[in-house]
Amino acid sequence: MKADTHPDYHMIKIQMTDGTVFETRSTWGKEGDTMQLDIDPLAHPAWTGGRGQVLDSGGQVARFNKRFGGLSLGKK
């Protein structure tokens, strides 16, 4: 196996949005660096059950049919 083909894994600190810190191994940064997260499972609506926007798919389909409903792809 070739030498120096694997990335350098080292210990870094991860700081969550609420200020809690934990250590993990990563290839990011240098040994002892701290990665500060802007979005994490504690703050992101996907994990907290926050209200997200839902597209009005019925409106999109109706608009498409209004624009292209008269077109036919088959033989007459």
PDB file of C-alpha atoms in Angstrom:
ATOM      1  CA  MET A   1       0.000   0.000   0.000  1.00  0.00           C
ATOM      2  CA  LYS A   2       1.211   3.517  -0.772  1.00  0.00           C
ATOM      3  CA  ALA A   3       2.350   5.671   2.103  1.00  0.00           C
ATOM      4  CA  ASP A   4       0.543   8.939   2.935  1.00  0.00           C
ATOM      5  CA  THR A   5      -2.646   8.100   1.015  1.00  0.00           C
ATOM      6  CA  HIS A   6      -4.981   8.300   4.011  1.00  0.00           C
ATOM      7  CA  PRO A   7      -6.094  11.652   5.442  1.00  0.00           C
ATOM      8  CA  ASP A   8      -4.751  12.813   8.780  1.00  0.00           C
ATOM      9  CA  TYR A   9      -7.393  12.075  11.439  1.00  0.00           C
ATOM     10  CA  HIS A  10      -6.998  14.067  14.612  1.00  0.00           C
ATOM     11  CA  MET A  11      -9.092  15.193  17.582  1.00  0.00           C
ATOM     12  CA  ILE A  12     -11.155  18.385  17.186  1.00  0.00           C
ATOM     13  CA  LYS A  13     -13.892  19.984  19.286  1.00  0.00           C
ATOM     14  CA  ILE A  14     -17.422  20.569  17.985  1.00  0.00           C
ATOM     15  CA  GLN A  15     -19.363  23.451  19.570  1.00  0.00           C
ATOM     16  CA  MET A  16     -23.137  23.177  19.218  1.00  0.00           C
ATOM     17  CA  THR A  17     -25.471  26.184  18.972  1.00  0.00           C
ATOM     18  CA  ASP A  18     -26.362  25.926  22.679  1.00  0.00           C
ATOM     19  CA  GLY A  19     -22.679  26.073  23.668  1.00  0.00           C
ATOM     20  CA  THR A  20     -22.112  22.412  24.488  1.00  0.00           C
ATOM     21  CA  VAL A  21     -18.802  21.043  23.260  1.00  0.00           C
ATOM     22  CA  PHE A  22     -17.763  17.495  22.440  1.00  0.00           C
ATOM     23  CA  GLU A  23     -14.651  15.957  20.944  1.00  0.00           C
ATOM     24  CA  THR A  24     -14.467  13.776  17.867  1.00  0.00           C
ATOM     25  CA  ARG A  25     -11.960  12.649  15.270  1.00  0.00           C
ATOM     26  CA  SER A  26     -11.981  14.475  11.933  1.00  0.00           C
ATOM     27  CA  THR A  27      -9.892  15.487   8.940  1.00  0.00           C
ATOM     28  CA  TRP A  28     -11.156  19.088   9.300  1.00  0.00           C
ATOM     29  CA  GLY A  29      -8.737  21.710  10.573  1.00  0.00           C
ATOM     30  CA  LYS A  30      -5.780  20.973  12.801  1.00  0.00           C
ATOM     31  CA  GLU A  31      -5.390  19.074  16.053  1.00  0.00           C
ATOM     32  CA  GLY A  32      -7.315  20.886  18.816  1.00  0.00           C
ATOM     33  CA  ASP A  33      -9.298  23.265  16.525  1.00  0.00           C
ATOM     34  CA  THR A  34     -12.923  24.058  17.413  1.00  0.00           C
ATOM     35  CA  MET A  35     -15.674  23.849  14.790  1.00  0.00           C
ATOM     36  CA  GLN A  36     -18.616  26.105  15.662  1.00  0.00           C
ATOM     37  CA  LEU A  37     -21.900  24.953  14.188  1.00  0.00           C
ATOM     38  CA  ASP A  38     -24.501  27.467  12.962  1.00  0.00           C
ATOM     39  CA  ILE A  39     -27.120  24.779  12.368  1.00  0.00           C
ATOM     40  CA  ASP A  40     -27.323  21.525  14.264  1.00  0.00           C
ATOM     41  CA  PRO A  41     -29.990  19.018  15.357  1.00  0.00           C
ATOM     42  CA  LEU A  42     -30.790  21.206  18.377  1.00  0.00           C
ATOM     43  CA  ALA A  43     -31.739  24.243  16.270  1.00  0.00           C
ATOM     44  CA  HIS A  44     -32.758  23.031  12.814  1.00  0.00           C
ATOM     45  CA  PRO A  45     -36.519  22.725  12.116  1.00  0.00           C
ATOM     46  CA  ALA A  46     -36.063  19.371  10.400  1.00  0.00           C
ATOM     47  CA  TRP A  47     -35.105  17.819  13.751  1.00  0.00           C
ATOM     48  CA  THR A  48     -37.051  20.047  16.155  1.00  0.00           C
ATOM     49  CA  GLY A  49     -40.415  19.650  14.428  1.00  0.00           C
ATOM     50  CA  GLY A  50     -40.557  23.297  13.440  1.00  0.00           C
ATOM     51  CA  ARG A  51     -43.052  24.530  10.916  1.00  0.00           C
ATOM     52  CA  GLY A  52     -41.691  24.395   7.381  1.00  0.00           C
ATOM     53  CA  GLN A  53     -43.151  25.695   4.167  1.00  0.00           C
ATOM     54  CA  VAL A  54     -45.131  23.224   2.114  1.00  0.00           C
ATOM     55  CA  LEU A  55     -45.424  23.808  -1.605  1.00  0.00           C
ATOM     56  CA  ASP A  56     -48.912  24.104  -3.000  1.00  0.00           C
ATOM     57  CA  SER A  57     -48.565  21.181  -5.399  1.00  0.00           C
ATOM     58  CA  GLY A  58     -52.239  21.329  -6.371  1.00  0.00           C
ATOM     59  CA  GLY A  59     -51.762  24.929  -7.480  1.00  0.00           C
ATOM     60  CA  GLN A  60     -48.656  24.030  -9.462  1.00  0.00           C
ATOM     61  CA  VAL A  61     -50.439  21.190 -11.255  1.00  0.00           C
ATOM     62  CA  ALA A  62     -53.451  23.387 -11.997  1.00  0.00           C
ATOM     63  CA  ARG A  63     -51.201  26.090 -13.437  1.00  0.00           C
ATOM     64  CA  PHE A  64     -49.399  23.529 -15.630  1.00  0.00           C
ATOM     65  CA  ASN A  65     -52.678  22.106 -16.909  1.00  0.00           C
ATOM     66  CA  LYS A  66     -53.950  25.612 -17.642  1.00  0.00           C
ATOM     67  CA  ARG A  67     -50.863  26.408 -19.741  1.00  0.00           C
ATOM     68  CA  PHE A  68     -50.383  23.061 -21.478  1.00  0.00           C
ATOM     69  CA  GLY A  69     -53.741  21.287 -21.132  1.00  0.00           C
ATOM     70  CA  GLY A  70     -54.669  21.796 -24.801  1.00  0.00           C
ATOM     71  CA  LEU A  71     -51.605  19.991 -26.122  1.00  0.00           C
ATOM     72  CA  SER A  72     -51.919  16.395 -27.189  1.00  0.00           C
ATOM     73  CA  LEU A  73     -48.985  14.075 -27.725  1.00  0.00           C
ATOM     74  CA  GLY A  74     -50.836  11.247 -29.490  1.00  0.00           C
ATOM     75  CA  LYS A  75     -52.141  10.902 -33.060  1.00  0.00           C
ATOM     76  CA  LYS A  76     -55.641  12.150 -33.838  1.00  0.00           C
TER      77      LYS A  76
END
